[in-house]
Each structure stands twice: as structure tokens, then as C-alpha cells.
mmCIF file of C-alpha atoms in Angstrom:
data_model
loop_
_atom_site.group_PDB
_atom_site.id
_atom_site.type_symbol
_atom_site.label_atom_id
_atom_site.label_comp_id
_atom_site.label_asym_id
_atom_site.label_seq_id
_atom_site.Cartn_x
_atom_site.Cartn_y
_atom_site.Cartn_z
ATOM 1 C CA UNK A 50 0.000 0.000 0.000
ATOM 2 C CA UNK A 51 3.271 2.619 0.401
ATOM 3 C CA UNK A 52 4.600 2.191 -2.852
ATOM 4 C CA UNK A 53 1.128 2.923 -4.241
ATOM 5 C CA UNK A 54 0.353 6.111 -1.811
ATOM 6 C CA UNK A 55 4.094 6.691 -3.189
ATOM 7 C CA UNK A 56 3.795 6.256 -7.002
ATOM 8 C CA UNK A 57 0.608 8.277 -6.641
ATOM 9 C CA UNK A 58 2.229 10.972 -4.488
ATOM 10 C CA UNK A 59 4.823 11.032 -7.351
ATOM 11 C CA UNK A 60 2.590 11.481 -10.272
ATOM 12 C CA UNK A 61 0.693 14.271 -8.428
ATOM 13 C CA UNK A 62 3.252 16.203 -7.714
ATOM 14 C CA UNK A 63 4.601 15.507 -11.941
ATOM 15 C CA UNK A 64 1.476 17.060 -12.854
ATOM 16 C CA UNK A 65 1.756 19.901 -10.901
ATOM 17 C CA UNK A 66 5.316 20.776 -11.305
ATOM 18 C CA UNK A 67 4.479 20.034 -15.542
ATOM 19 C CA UNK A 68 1.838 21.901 -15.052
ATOM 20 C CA UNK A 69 3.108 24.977 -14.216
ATOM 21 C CA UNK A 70 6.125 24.925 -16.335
ATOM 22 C CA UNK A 71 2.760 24.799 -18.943
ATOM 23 C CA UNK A 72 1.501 28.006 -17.284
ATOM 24 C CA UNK A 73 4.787 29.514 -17.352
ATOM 25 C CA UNK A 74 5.442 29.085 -20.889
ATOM 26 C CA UNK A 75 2.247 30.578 -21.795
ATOM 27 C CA UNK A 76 1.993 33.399 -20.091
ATOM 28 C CA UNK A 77 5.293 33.915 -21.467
ATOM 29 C CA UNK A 78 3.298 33.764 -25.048
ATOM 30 C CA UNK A 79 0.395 35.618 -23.963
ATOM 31 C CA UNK A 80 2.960 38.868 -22.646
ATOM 32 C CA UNK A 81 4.885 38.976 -25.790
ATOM 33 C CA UNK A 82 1.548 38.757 -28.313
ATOM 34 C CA UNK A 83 0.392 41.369 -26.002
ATOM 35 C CA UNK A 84 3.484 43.208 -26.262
ATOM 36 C CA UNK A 85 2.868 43.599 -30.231
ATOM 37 C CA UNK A 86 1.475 46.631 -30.888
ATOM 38 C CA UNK A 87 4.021 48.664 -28.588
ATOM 39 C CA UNK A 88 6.900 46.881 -30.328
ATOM 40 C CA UNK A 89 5.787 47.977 -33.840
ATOM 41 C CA UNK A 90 5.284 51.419 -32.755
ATOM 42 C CA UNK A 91 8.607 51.344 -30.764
ATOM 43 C CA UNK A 92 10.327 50.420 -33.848
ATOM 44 C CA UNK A 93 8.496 52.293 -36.190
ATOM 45 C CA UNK A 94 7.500 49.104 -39.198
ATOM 46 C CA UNK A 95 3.891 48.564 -40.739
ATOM 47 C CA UNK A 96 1.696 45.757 -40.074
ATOM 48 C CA UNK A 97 3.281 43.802 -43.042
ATOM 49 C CA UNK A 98 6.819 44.366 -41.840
ATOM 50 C CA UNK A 99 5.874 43.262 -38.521
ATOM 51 C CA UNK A 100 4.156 39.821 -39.745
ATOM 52 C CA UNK A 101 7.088 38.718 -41.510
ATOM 53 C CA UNK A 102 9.133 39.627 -38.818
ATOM 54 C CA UNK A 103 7.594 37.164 -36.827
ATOM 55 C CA UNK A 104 8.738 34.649 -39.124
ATOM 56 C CA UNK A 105 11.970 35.101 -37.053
ATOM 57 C CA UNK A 106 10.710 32.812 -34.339
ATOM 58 C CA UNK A 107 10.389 29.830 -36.124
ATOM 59 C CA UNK A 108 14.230 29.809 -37.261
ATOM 60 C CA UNK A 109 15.187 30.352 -33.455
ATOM 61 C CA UNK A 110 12.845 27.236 -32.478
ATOM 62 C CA UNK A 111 14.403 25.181 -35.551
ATOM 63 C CA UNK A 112 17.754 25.687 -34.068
ATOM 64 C CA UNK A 113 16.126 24.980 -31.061
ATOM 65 C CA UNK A 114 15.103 21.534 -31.597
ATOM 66 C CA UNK A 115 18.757 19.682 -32.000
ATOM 67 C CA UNK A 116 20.052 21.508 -28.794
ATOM 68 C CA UNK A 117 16.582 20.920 -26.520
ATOM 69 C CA UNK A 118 17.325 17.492 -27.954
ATOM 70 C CA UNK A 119 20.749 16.823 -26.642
ATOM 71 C CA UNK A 120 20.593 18.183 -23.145
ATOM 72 C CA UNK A 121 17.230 16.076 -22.449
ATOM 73 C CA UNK A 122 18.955 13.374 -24.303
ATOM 74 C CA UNK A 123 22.341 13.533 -22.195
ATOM 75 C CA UNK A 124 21.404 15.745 -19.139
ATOM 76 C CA UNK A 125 17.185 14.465 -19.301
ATOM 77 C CA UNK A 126 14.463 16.415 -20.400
ATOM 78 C CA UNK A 127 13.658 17.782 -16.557
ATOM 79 C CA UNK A 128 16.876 19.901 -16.703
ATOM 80 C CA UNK A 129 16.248 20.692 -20.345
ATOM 81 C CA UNK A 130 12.649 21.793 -19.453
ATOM 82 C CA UNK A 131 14.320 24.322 -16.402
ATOM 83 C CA UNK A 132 16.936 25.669 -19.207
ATOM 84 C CA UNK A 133 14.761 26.229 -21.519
ATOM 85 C CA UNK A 134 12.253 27.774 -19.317
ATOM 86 C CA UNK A 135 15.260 29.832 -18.049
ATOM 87 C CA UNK A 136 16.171 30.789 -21.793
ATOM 88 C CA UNK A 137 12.954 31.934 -22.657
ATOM 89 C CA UNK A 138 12.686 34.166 -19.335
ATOM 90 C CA UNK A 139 15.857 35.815 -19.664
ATOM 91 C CA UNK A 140 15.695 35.970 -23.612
ATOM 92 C CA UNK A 141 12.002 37.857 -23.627
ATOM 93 C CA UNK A 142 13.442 40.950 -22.208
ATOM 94 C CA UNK A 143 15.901 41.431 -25.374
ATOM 95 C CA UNK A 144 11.948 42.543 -27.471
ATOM 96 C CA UNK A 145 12.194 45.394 -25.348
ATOM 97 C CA UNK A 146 15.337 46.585 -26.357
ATOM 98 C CA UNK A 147 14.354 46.489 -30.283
ATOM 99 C CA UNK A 148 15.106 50.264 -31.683
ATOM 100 C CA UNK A 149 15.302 49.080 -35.156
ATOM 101 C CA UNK A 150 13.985 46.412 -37.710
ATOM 102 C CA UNK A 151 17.404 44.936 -37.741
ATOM 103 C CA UNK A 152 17.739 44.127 -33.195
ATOM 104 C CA UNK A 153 13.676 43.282 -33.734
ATOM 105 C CA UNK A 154 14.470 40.042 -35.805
ATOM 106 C CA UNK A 155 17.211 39.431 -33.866
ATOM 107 C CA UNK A 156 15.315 39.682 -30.833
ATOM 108 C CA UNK A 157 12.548 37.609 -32.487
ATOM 109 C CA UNK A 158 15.045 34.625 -33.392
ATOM 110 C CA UNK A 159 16.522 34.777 -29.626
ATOM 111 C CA UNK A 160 12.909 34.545 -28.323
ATOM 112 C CA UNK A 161 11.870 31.725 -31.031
ATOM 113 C CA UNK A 162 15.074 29.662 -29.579
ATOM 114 C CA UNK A 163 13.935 29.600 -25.998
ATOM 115 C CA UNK A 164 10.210 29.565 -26.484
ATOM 116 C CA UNK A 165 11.240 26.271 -29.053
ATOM 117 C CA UNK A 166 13.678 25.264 -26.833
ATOM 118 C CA UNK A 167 11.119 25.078 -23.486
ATOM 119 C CA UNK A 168 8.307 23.994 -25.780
ATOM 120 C CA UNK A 169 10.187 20.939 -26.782
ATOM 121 C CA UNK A 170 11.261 19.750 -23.335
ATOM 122 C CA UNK A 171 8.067 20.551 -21.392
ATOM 123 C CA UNK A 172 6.004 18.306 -24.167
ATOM 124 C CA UNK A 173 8.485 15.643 -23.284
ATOM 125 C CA UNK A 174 8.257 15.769 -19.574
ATOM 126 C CA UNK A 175 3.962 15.789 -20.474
ATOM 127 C CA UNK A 176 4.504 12.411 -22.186
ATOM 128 C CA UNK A 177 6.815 11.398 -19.661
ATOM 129 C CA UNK A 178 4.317 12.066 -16.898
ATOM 130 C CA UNK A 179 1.254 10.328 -19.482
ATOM 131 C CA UNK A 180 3.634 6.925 -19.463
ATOM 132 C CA UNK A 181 3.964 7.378 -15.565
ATOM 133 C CA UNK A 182 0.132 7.881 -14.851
ATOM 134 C CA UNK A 183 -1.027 5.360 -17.816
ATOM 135 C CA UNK A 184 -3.745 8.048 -18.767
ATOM 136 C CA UNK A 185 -3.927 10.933 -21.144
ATOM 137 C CA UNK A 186 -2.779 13.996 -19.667
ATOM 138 C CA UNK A 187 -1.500 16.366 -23.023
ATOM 139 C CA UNK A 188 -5.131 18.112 -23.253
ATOM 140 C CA UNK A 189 -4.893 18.926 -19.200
ATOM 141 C CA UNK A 190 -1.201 20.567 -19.955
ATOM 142 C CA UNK A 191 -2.235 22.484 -23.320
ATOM 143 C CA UNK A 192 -5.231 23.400 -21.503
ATOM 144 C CA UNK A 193 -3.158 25.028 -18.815
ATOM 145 C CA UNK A 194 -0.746 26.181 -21.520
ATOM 146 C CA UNK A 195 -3.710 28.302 -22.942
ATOM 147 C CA UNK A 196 -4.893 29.845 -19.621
ATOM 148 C CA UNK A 197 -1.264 31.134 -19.040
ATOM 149 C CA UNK A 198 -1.371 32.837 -22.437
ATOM 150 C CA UNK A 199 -4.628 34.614 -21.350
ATOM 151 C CA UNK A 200 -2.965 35.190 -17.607
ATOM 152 C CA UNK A 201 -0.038 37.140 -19.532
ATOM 153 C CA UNK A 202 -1.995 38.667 -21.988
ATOM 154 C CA UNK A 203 -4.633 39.977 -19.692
ATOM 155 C CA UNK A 204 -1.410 41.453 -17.427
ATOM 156 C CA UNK A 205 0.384 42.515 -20.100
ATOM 157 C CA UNK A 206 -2.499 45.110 -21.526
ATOM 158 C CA UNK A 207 -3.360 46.020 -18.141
ATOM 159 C CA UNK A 208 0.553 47.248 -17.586
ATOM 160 C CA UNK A 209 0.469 48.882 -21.001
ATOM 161 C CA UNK A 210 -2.614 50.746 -20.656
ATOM 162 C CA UNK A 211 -1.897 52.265 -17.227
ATOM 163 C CA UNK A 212 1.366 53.672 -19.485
ATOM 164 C CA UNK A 213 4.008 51.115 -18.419
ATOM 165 C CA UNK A 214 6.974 51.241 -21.039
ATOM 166 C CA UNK A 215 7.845 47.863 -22.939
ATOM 167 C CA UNK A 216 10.533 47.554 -20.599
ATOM 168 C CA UNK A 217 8.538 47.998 -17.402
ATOM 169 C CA UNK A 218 6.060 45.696 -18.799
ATOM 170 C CA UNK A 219 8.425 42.586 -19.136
ATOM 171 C CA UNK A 220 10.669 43.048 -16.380
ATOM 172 C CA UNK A 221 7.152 43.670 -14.228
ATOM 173 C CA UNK A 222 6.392 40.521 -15.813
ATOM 174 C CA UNK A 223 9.976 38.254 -15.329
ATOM 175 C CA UNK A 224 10.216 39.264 -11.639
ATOM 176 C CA UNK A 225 6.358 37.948 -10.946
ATOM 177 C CA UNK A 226 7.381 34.997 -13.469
ATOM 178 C CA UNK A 227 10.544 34.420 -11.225
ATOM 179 C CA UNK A 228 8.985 34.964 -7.568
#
């Protein structure tokens, strides 16, 4: 009856700890879409320029993918999850610094690596955790994942409107993230 109170008290506390690297993640998604509108004022491109600026990400995530998968591969994908967590933290304040078309895609790759770079290793701890519990769990995580987009969305406006700068915003935002 221990190792059973055990294995459960092991896969609850998986979910949770998944869970709110999920949360995390997504609110880290919800800050920067937020953050949009400032950042094409603040660097003075149209709506076009801006969209295929974006584009940027997914080159940072496809570089992404080979490192995310050798540090889960050699170091496990719990320590890749925390670096790439970590990455995308400390990488999202770098938007805020954009002056120029040229530090904005640069900005965008950076972000697009650790956003990639978490994504991957958090959806491998989530199947990870679905072997350990024998049940689907990936819905309950990208469920999760969305509510943290609207949690840093919903903070992010708020900060803007009551005149925060872009760089208030986020490092507002990485210090709650971090506490």
C-alpha cells in the first residue's frame, strides 16, 4: 500500500510541477503577443513588416530543436525543461530593447530559440508524466498552456494601458514569473 500512496504521491506532484512549467510558458506567449502593438510602434515598421518579422521565431525554435534534444537526451528532459524555461525568461526581455527592424528580428530569433527550446522539453516531460500515470494527460497541460497565455496577456495590456513602457512591462512581468 506505500509504494502505491508513493507512485501516486509522485505522479501528483509531476502534474503539478508540468503543469506549471505549462503556465509559465504561456503566459510567457500571452505577454509577448500582447506586447505587439508597442513593439511595432517602438520600432516604427507597418503591419506587413511586422508579420514577416515574426517569421523570425520559427528559425530560433528550428535551431532549437537539436540543442533541446541533446541536453534532455544527455542531461534528461527535466533539466532541459528548467533551461529552456530559463532561456525563454531571460531571452524575452531582449523585445524590449528592439530600436530598429534589424535588433527586432534578432530579438525575435533569440525569443523563437527559448520559447522552441522550453516547448520541446516541457512536451516531453507531459509524455513522460502520461507513461507514468497510464492516462492521457496532453489536453490537461495544453489546456493550462492556454490559460497562461490569457494570464499574460490579460497582465500585459493592463501594464500597457496604465502607461508602463515595454521595458517595465516585461521586467514587471519576469520578476512575478521568477517569484
Amino acid at each position: 500500500k506505500e509504494r502505491g500512496f508513493t507512485a501516486y504521491s509522485r505522479s501528483k506532484k509531476a502534474k503539478i510541477s508540468i503543469g506549471w512549467f505549462f503556465f509559465f510558458q504561456g503566459s510567457v506567449m500571452g505577454n509577448w503577443a500582447a506586447l505587439l502593438p508597442q513593439v511595432k510602434d517602438q520600432v516604427h515598421i507597418s503591419n506587413a513588416i511586422l508579420g514577416v518579422s515574426l517569421i523570425a521565431a520559427i528559425f530560433g525554435a528550428i535551431v532549437a530543436i537539436p540543442v533541446a534534444t541533446y541536453v534532455s537526451k544527455n542531461y534528461g528532459s527535466g533539466f532541459s525543461t528548467i533551461c529552456g524555461t530559463i532561456s525563454a525568461l531571460l531571452l524575452l526581455p531582449v523585445i524590449g530593447f528592439a530600436t530598429n527592424i534589424g535588433l527586432l528580428i534578432l530579438a525575435i530569433v533569440l525569443l523563437g530559440f527559448g520559447l522552441g527550446f522550453a516547448d520541446i522539453s516541457m512536451n516531453s516531460q507531459a509524455v513522460l508524466c502520461e507513461k507514468m500515470n497510464r492516462s492521457p494527460t496532453l489536453g490537461l497541460f495544453h489546456g493550462i498552456y492556454a490559460m497562461g497565455a490569457l494570464v499574460g496577456a490579460i497582465c500585459c495590456g493592463t501594464l500597457l494601458d496604465i502607461n508602463f513602457s515595454i521595458l517595465e512591462e516585461i521586467a514587471l512581468f519576469c520578476i512575478a514569473m521568477i517569484i
